[in-house]
PDB file of C-alpha atoms in Angstrom:
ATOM      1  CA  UNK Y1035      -4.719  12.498   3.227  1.00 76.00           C
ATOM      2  CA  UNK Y1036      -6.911   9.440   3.914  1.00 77.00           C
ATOM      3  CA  UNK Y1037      -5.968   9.447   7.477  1.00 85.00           C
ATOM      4  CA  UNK Y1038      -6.524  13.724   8.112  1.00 85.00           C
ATOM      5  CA  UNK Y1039     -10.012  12.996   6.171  1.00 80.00           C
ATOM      6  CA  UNK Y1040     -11.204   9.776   7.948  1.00 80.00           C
ATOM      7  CA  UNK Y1041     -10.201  11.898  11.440  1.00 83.00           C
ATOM      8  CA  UNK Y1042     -12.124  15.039   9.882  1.00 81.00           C
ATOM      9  CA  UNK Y1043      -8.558  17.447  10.292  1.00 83.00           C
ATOM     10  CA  UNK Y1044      -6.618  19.301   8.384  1.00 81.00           C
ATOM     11  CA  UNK Y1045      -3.781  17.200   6.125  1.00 79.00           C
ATOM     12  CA  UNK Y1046      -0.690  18.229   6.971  1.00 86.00           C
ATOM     13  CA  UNK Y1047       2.332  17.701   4.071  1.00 90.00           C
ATOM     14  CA  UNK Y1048       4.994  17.169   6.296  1.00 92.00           C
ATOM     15  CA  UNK Y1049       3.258  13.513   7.812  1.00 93.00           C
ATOM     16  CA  UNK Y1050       2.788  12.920   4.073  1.00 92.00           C
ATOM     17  CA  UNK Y1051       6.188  13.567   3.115  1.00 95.00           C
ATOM     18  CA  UNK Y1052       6.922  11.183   6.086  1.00 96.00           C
ATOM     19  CA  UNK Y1053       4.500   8.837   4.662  1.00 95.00           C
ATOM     20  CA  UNK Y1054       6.668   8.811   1.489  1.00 96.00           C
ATOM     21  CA  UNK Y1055      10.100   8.817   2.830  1.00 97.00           C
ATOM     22  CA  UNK Y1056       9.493   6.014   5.139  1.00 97.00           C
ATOM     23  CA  UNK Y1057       7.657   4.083   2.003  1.00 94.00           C
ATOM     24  CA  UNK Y1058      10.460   4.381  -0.175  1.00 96.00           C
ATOM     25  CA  UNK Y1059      12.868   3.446   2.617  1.00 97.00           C
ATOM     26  CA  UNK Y1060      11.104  -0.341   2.099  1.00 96.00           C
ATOM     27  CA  UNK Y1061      11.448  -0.311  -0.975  1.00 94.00           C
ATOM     28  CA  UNK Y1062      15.194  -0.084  -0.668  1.00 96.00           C
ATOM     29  CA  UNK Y1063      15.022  -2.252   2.203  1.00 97.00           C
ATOM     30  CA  UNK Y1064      12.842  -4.663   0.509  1.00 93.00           C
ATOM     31  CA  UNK Y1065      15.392  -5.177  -2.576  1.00 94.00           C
ATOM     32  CA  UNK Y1066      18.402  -5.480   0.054  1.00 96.00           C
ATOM     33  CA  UNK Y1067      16.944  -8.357   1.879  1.00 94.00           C
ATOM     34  CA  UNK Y1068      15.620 -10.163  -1.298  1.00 92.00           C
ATOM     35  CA  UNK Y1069      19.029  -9.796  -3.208  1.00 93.00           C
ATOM     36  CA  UNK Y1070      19.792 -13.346  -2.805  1.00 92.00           C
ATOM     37  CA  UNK Y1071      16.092 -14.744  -4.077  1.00 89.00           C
ATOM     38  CA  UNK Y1072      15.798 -12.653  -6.549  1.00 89.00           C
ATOM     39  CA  UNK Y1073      19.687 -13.280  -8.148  1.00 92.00           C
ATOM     40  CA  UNK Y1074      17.691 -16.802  -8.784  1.00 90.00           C
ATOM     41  CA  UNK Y1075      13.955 -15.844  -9.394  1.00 82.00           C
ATOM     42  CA  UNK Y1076      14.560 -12.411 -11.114  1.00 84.00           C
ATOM     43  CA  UNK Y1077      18.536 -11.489 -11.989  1.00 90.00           C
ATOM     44  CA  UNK Y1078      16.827  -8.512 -13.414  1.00 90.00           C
ATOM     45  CA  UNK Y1079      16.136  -6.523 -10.814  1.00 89.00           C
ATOM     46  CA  UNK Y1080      18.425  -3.561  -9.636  1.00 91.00           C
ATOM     47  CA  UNK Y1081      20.954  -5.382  -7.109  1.00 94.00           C
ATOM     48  CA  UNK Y1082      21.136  -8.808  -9.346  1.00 93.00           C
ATOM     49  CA  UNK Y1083      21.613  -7.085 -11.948  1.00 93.00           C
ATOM     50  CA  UNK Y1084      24.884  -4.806 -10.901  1.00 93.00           C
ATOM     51  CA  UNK Y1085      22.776  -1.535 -11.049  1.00 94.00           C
ATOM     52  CA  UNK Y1086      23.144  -0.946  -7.344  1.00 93.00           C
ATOM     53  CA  UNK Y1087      25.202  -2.163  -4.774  1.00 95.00           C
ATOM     54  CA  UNK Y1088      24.009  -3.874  -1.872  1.00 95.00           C
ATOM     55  CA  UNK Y1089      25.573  -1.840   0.742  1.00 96.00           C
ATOM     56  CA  UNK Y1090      24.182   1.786  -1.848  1.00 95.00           C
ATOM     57  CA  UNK Y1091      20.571  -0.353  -1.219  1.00 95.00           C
ATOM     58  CA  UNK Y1092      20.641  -0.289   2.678  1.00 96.00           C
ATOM     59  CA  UNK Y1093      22.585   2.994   3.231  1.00 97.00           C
ATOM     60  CA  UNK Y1094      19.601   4.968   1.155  1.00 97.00           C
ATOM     61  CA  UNK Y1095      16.628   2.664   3.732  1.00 97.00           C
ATOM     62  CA  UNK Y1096      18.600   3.334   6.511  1.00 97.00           C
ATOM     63  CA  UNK Y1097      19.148   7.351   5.353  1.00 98.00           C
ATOM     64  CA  UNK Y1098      15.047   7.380   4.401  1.00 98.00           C
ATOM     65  CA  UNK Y1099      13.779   5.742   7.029  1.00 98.00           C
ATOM     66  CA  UNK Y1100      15.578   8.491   9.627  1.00 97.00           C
ATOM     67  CA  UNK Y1101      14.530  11.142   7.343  1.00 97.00           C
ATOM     68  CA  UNK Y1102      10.742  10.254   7.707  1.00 97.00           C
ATOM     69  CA  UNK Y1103      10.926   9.451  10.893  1.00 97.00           C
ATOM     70  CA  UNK Y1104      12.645  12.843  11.522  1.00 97.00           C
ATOM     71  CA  UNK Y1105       9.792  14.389   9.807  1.00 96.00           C
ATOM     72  CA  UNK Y1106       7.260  12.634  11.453  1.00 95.00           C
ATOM     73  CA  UNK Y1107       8.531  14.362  14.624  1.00 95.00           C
ATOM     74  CA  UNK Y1108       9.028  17.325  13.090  1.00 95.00           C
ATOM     75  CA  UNK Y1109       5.529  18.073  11.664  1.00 93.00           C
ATOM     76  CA  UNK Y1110       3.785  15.599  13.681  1.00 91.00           C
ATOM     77  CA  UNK Y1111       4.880  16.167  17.464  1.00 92.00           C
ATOM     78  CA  UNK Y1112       5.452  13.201  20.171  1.00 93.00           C
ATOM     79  CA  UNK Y1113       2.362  11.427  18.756  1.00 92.00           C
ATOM     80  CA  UNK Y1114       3.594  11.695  15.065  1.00 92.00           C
ATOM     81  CA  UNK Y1115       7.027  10.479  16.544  1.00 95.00           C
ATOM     82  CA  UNK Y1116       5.169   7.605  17.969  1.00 95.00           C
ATOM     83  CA  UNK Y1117       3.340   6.065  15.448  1.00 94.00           C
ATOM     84  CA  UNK Y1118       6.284   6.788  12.418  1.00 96.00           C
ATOM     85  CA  UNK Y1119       8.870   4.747  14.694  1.00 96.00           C
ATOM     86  CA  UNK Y1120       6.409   1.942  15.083  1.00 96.00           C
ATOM     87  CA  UNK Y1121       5.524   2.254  11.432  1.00 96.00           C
ATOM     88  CA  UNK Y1122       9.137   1.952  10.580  1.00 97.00           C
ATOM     89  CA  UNK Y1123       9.657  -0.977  13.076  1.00 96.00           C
ATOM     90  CA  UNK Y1124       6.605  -2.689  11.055  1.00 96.00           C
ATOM     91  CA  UNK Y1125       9.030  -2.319   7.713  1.00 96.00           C
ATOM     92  CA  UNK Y1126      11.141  -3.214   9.132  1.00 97.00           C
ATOM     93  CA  UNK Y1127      10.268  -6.783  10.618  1.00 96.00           C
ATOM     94  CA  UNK Y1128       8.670  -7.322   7.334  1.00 94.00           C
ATOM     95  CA  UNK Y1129      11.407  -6.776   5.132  1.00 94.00           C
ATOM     96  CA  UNK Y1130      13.947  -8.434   7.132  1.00 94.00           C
ATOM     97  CA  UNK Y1131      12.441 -10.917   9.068  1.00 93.00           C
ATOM     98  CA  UNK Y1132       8.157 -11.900   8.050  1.00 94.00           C
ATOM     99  CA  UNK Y1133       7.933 -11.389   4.736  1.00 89.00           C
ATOM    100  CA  UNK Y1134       8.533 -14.446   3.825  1.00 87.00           C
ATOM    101  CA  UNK Y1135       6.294 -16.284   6.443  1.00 92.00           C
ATOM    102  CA  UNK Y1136       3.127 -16.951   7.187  1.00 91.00           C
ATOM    103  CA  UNK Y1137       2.813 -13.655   8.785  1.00 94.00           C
ATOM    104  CA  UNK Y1138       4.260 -11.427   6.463  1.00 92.00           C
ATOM    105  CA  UNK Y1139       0.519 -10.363   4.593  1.00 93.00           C
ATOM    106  CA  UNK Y1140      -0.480  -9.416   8.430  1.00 94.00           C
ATOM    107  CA  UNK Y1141       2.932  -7.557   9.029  1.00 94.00           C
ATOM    108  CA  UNK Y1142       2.519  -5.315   5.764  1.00 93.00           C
ATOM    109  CA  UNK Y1143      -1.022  -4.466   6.670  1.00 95.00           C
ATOM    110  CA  UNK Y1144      -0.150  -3.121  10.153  1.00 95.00           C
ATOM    111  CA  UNK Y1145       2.833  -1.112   8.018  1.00 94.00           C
ATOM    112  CA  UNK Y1146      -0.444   0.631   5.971  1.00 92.00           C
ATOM    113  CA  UNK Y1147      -2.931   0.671   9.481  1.00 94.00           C
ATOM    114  CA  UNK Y1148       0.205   2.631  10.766  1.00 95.00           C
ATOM    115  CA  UNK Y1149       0.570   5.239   8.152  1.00 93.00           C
ATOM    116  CA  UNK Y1150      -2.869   6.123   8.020  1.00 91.00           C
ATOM    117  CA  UNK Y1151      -3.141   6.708  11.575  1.00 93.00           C
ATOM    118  CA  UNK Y1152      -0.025   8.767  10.866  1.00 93.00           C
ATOM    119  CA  UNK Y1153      -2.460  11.198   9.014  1.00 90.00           C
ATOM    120  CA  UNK Y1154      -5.149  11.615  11.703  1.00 88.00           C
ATOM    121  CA  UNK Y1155      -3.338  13.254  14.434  1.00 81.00           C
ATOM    122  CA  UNK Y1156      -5.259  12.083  17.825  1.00 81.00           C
ATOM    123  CA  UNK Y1157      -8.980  11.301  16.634  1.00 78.00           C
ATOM    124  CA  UNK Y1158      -7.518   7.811  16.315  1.00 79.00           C
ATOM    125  CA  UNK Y1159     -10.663   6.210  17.082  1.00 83.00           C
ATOM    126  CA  UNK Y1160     -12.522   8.322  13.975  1.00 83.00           C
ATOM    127  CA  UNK Y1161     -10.010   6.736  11.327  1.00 86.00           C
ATOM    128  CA  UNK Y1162      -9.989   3.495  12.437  1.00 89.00           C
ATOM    129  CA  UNK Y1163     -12.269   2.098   9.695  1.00 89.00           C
ATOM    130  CA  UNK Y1164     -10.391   3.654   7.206  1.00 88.00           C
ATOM    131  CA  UNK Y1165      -7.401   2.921   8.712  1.00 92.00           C
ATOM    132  CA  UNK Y1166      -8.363  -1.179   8.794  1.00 94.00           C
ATOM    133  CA  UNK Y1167      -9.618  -1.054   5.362  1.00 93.00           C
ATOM    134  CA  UNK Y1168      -6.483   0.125   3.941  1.00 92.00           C
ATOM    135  CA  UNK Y1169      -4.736  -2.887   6.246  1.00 94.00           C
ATOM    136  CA  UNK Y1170      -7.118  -4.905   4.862  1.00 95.00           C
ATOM    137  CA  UNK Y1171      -6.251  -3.991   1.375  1.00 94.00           C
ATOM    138  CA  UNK Y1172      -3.031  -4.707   1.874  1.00 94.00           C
ATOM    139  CA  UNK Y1173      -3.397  -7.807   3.420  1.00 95.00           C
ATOM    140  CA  UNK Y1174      -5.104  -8.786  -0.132  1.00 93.00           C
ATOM    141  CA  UNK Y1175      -2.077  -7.223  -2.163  1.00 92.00           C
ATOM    142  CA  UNK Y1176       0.782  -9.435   0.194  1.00 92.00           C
ATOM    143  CA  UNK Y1177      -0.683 -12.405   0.227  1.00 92.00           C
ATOM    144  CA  UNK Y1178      -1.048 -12.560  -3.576  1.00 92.00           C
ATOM    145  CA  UNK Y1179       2.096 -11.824  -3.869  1.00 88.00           C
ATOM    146  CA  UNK Y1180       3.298 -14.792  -2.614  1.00 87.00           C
ATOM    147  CA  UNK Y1181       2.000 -16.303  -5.731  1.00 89.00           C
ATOM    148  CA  UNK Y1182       4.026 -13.856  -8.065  1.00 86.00           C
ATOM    149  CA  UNK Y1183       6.757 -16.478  -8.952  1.00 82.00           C
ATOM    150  CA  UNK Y1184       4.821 -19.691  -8.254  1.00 87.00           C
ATOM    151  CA  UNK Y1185       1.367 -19.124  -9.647  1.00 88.00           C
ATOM    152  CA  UNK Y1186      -1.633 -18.646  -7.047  1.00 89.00           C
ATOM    153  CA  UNK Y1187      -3.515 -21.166  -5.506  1.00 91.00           C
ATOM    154  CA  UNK Y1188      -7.143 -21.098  -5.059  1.00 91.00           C
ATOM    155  CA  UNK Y1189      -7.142 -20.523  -1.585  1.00 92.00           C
ATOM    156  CA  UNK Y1190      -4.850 -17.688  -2.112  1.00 92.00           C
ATOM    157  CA  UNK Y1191      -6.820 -16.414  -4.935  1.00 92.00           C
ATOM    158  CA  UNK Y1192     -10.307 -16.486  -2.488  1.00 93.00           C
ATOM    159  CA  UNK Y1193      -8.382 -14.948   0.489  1.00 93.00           C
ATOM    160  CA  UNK Y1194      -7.445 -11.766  -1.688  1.00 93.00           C
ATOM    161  CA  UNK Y1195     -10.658 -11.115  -2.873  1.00 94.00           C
ATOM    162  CA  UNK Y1196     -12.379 -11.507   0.724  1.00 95.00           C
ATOM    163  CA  UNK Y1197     -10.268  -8.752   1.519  1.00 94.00           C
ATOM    164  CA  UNK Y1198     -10.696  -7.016  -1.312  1.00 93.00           C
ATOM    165  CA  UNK Y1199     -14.653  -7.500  -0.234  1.00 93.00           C
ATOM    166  CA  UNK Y1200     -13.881  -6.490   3.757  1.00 94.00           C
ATOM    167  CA  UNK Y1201     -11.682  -3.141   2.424  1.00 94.00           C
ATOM    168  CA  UNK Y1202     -15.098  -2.015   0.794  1.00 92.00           C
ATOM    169  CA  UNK Y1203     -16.899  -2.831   3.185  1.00 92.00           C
ATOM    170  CA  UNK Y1204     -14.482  -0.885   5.762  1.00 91.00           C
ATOM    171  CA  UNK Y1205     -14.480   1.808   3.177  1.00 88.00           C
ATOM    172  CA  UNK Y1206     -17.999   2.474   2.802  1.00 88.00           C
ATOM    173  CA  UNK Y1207     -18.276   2.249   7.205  1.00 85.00           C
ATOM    174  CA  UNK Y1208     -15.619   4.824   7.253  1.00 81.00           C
ATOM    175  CA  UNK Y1209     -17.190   7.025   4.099  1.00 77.00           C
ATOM    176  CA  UNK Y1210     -20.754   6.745   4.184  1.00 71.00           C
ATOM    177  CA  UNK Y1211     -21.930   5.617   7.682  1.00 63.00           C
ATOM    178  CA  UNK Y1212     -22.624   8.070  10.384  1.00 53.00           C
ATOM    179  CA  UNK Y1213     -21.861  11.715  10.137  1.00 55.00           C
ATOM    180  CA  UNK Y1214     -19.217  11.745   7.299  1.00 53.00           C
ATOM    181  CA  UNK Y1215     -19.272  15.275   6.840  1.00 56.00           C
ATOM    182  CA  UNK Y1216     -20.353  15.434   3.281  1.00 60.00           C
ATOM    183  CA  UNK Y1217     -23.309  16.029   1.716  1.00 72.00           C
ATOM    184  CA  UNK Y1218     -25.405  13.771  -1.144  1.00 75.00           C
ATOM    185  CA  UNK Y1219     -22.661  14.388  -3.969  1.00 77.00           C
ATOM    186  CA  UNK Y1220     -19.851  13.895  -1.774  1.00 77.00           C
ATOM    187  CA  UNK Y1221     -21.231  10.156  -0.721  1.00 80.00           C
ATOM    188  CA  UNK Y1222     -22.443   9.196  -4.321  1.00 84.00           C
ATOM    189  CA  UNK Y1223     -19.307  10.555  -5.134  1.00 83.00           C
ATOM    190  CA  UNK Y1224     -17.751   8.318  -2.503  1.00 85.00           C
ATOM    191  CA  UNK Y1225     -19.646   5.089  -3.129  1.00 87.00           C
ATOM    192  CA  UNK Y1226     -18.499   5.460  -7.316  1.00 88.00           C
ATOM    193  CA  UNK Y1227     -14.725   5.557  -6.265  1.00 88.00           C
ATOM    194  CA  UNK Y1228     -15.388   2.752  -4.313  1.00 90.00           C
ATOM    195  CA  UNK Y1229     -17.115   0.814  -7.078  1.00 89.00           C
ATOM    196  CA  UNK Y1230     -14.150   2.299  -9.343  1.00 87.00           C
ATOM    197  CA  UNK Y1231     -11.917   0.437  -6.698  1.00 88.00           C
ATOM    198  CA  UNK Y1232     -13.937  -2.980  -6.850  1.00 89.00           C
ATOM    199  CA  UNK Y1233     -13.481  -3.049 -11.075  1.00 87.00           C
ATOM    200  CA  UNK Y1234      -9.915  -2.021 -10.481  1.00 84.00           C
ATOM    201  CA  UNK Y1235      -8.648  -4.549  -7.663  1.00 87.00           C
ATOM    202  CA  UNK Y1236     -11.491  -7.099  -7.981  1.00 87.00           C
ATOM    203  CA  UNK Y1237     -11.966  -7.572 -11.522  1.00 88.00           C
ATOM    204  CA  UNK Y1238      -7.943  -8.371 -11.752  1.00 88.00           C
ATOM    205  CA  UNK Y1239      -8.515 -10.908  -8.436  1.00 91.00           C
ATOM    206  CA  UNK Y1240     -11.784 -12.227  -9.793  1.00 90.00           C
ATOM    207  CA  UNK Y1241      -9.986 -13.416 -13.104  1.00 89.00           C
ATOM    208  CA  UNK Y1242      -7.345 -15.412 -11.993  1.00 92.00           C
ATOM    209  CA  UNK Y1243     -10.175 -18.272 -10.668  1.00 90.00           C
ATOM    210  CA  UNK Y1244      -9.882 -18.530 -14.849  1.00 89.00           C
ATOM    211  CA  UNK Y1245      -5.837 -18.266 -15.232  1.00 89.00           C
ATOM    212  CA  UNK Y1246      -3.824 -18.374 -12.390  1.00 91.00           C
ATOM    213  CA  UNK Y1247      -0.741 -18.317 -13.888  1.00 92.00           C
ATOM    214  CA  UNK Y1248       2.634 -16.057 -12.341  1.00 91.00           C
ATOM    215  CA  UNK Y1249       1.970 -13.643 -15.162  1.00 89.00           C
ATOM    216  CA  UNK Y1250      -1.668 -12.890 -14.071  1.00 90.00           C
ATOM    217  CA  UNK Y1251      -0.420 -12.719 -10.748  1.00 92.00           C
ATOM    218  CA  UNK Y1252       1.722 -10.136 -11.231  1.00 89.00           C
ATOM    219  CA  UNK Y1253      -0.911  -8.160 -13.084  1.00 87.00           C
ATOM    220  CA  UNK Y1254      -3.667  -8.477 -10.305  1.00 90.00           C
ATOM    221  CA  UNK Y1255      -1.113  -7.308  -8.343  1.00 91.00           C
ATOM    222  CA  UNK Y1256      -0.136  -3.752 -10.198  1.00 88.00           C
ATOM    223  CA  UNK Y1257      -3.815  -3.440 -10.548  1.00 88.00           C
ATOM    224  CA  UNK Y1258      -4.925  -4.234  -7.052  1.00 90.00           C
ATOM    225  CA  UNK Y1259      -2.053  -1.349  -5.996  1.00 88.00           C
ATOM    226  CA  UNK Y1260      -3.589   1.139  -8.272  1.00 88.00           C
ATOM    227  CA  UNK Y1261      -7.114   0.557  -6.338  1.00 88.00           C
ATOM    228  CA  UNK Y1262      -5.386   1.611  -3.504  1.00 87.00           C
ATOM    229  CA  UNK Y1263      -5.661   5.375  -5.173  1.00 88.00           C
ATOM    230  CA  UNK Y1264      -9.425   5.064  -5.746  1.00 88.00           C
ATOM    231  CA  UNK Y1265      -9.630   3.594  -2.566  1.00 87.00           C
ATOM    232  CA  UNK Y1266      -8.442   6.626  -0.459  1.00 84.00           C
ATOM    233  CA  UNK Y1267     -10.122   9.155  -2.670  1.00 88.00           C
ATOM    234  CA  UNK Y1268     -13.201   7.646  -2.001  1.00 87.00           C
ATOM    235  CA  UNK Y1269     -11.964   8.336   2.085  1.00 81.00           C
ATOM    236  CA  UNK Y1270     -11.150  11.550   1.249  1.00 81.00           C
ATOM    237  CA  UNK Y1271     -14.375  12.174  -0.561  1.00 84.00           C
ATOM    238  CA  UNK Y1272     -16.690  11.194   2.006  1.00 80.00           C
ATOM    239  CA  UNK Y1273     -15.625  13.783   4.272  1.00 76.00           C
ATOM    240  CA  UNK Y1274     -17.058  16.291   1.908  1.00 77.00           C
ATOM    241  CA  UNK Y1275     -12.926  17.114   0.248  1.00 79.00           C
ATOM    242  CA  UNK Y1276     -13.960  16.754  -3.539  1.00 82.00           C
ATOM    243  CA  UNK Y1277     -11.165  18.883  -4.755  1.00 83.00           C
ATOM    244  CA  UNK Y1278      -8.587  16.746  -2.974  1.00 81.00           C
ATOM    245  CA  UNK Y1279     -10.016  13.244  -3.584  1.00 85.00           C
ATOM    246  CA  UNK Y1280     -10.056  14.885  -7.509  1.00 87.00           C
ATOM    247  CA  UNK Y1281      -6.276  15.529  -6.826  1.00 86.00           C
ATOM    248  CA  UNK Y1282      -5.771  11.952  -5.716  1.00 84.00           C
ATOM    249  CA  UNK Y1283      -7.959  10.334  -8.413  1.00 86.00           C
ATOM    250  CA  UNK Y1284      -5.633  12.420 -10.628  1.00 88.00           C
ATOM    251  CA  UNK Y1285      -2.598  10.214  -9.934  1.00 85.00           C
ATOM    252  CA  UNK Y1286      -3.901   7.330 -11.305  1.00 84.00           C
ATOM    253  CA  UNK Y1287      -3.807   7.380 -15.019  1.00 86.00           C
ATOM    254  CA  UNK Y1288       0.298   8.039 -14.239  1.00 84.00           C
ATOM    255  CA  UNK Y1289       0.195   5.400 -11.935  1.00 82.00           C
ATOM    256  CA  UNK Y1290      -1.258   3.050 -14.896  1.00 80.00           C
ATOM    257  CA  UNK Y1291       1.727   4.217 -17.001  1.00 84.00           C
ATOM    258  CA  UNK Y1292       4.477   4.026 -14.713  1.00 83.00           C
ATOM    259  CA  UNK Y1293       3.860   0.789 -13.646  1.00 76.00           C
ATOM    260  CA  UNK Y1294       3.166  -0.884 -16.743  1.00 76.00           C
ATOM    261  CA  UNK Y1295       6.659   1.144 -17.498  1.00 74.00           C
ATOM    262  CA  UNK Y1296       8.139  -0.761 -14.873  1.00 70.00           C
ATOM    263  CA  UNK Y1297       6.458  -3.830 -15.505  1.00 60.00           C
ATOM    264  CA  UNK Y1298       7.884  -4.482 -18.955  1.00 50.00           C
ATOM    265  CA  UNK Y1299      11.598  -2.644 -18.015  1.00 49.00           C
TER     266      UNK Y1299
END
């Protein structure tokens, strides 16, 4: 949706269902190739803890990552082809190879530039703001994450709110600047989500200078991935789409609930 908006189109479900597919597919992917760490750091997660089998973990990435490919194709065309199979190629170096180096925050970001371009169809150029704001969110939400077992360092801590600072920034470029194609109340309506993403990703970032503990970590990162959903509404709503930036703003007090379930589970 973010993508379709920042490239002033039509959204088309299918490339989102792609989106998804090929989303979940790393999460899979990402639990298969951390098995081993995380039977130390966290026995508690699915494949440590005997809930699924390692081989069950790869056969569904593998089986969703050709499904949204597939669908990419499908509803997308050669270009939509394109840009899914080097979307899943990003994933997939991640997961299996970068994640756990020093470019693995830069390897997850291109995975989000990716996706978003996904949505835009061939105005690539017109959603490239959004497109590297979202990256650049990302980037943020990685390389905190590196801190999730450890505790963050202050360097860490300043890098994820710079680009917590850029994704506005790219946000507001993308949203606001130029001919958006909305009116007054679709860019004040624009620049609050934006400000609602600041207080949601910031405020979590900004308060580990205080406590940078693993714990804190882990919460800064939930809430910095729940920004993301204010984030693209405020995309969405700068190109004059209230009704679906209200759709996508909807998602987020189930978001808040679902991950704090899966937080504490």
């Amino acid at each position: 949706l973010a993508g379709a908006a920042a490239a002033g189109r039509a959204a088309r479900p299918g490339l989102a269902a792609a989106s998804v597919l090929l989303y979940w597919a790393g999460m899979a992917l990402n639990d298969w190739s951390d098995r081993e760490l995380d039977a130390v750091e966290r026995p508690e997660r699915p494949i440590p803890s005997g809930r699924i089998s390692p081989a069950g973990a790869l056969g569904v990435a593998v089986a969703l990552t050709g499904a949204g490919v597939a669908a990419a194709g499908i509803f997308g065309g050669r270009r939509g082809l394109a840009l899914a199979g080097l979307l899943a190629g990003s994933v997939w170096a991640y997961d299996i190879k970068l994640k756990h180096t020093p470019a693995g925050p830069a390897a997850m970001a291109a995975c989000r530039v990716f996706d978003v371009l996904l949505g835009a169809g061939p105005a690539t150029r017109a959603a490239a703001p959004m497109a590297l704001a979202v990256g650049a969110h990302t980037y943020g939400i990685t390389l905190l994450g590196t801190a999730e077992v450890d505790g963050a360092e202050p360097s860490t801590i300043v890098g994820a709110m710079a680009a917590t600072g850029a994704t506005a920034a790219l946000t507001a470029v993308a949203c606001l600047g130029g001919k958006s194609g909305g009116g007054t109340a679709e860019r004040l309506g624009a620049a609050g989500l934006i400000a609602g993403y600041l207080a949601t990703a910031g405020r979590a970032q900004v308060a580990l200078c205080t406590d940078p503990d693993p714990q804190h970590v882990r919460q800064a990162v939930r809430m910095s991935i729940l920004g993301l959903i204010p984030l693209q509404a405020a995309a969405v709503a700068g190109r004059g789409r209230l009704v679906q930036a209200a759709a996508l703003l909807a998602a987020l007090p189930a978001g808040r609930w679902l991950s704090a379930k899966v937080a504490t589970s």
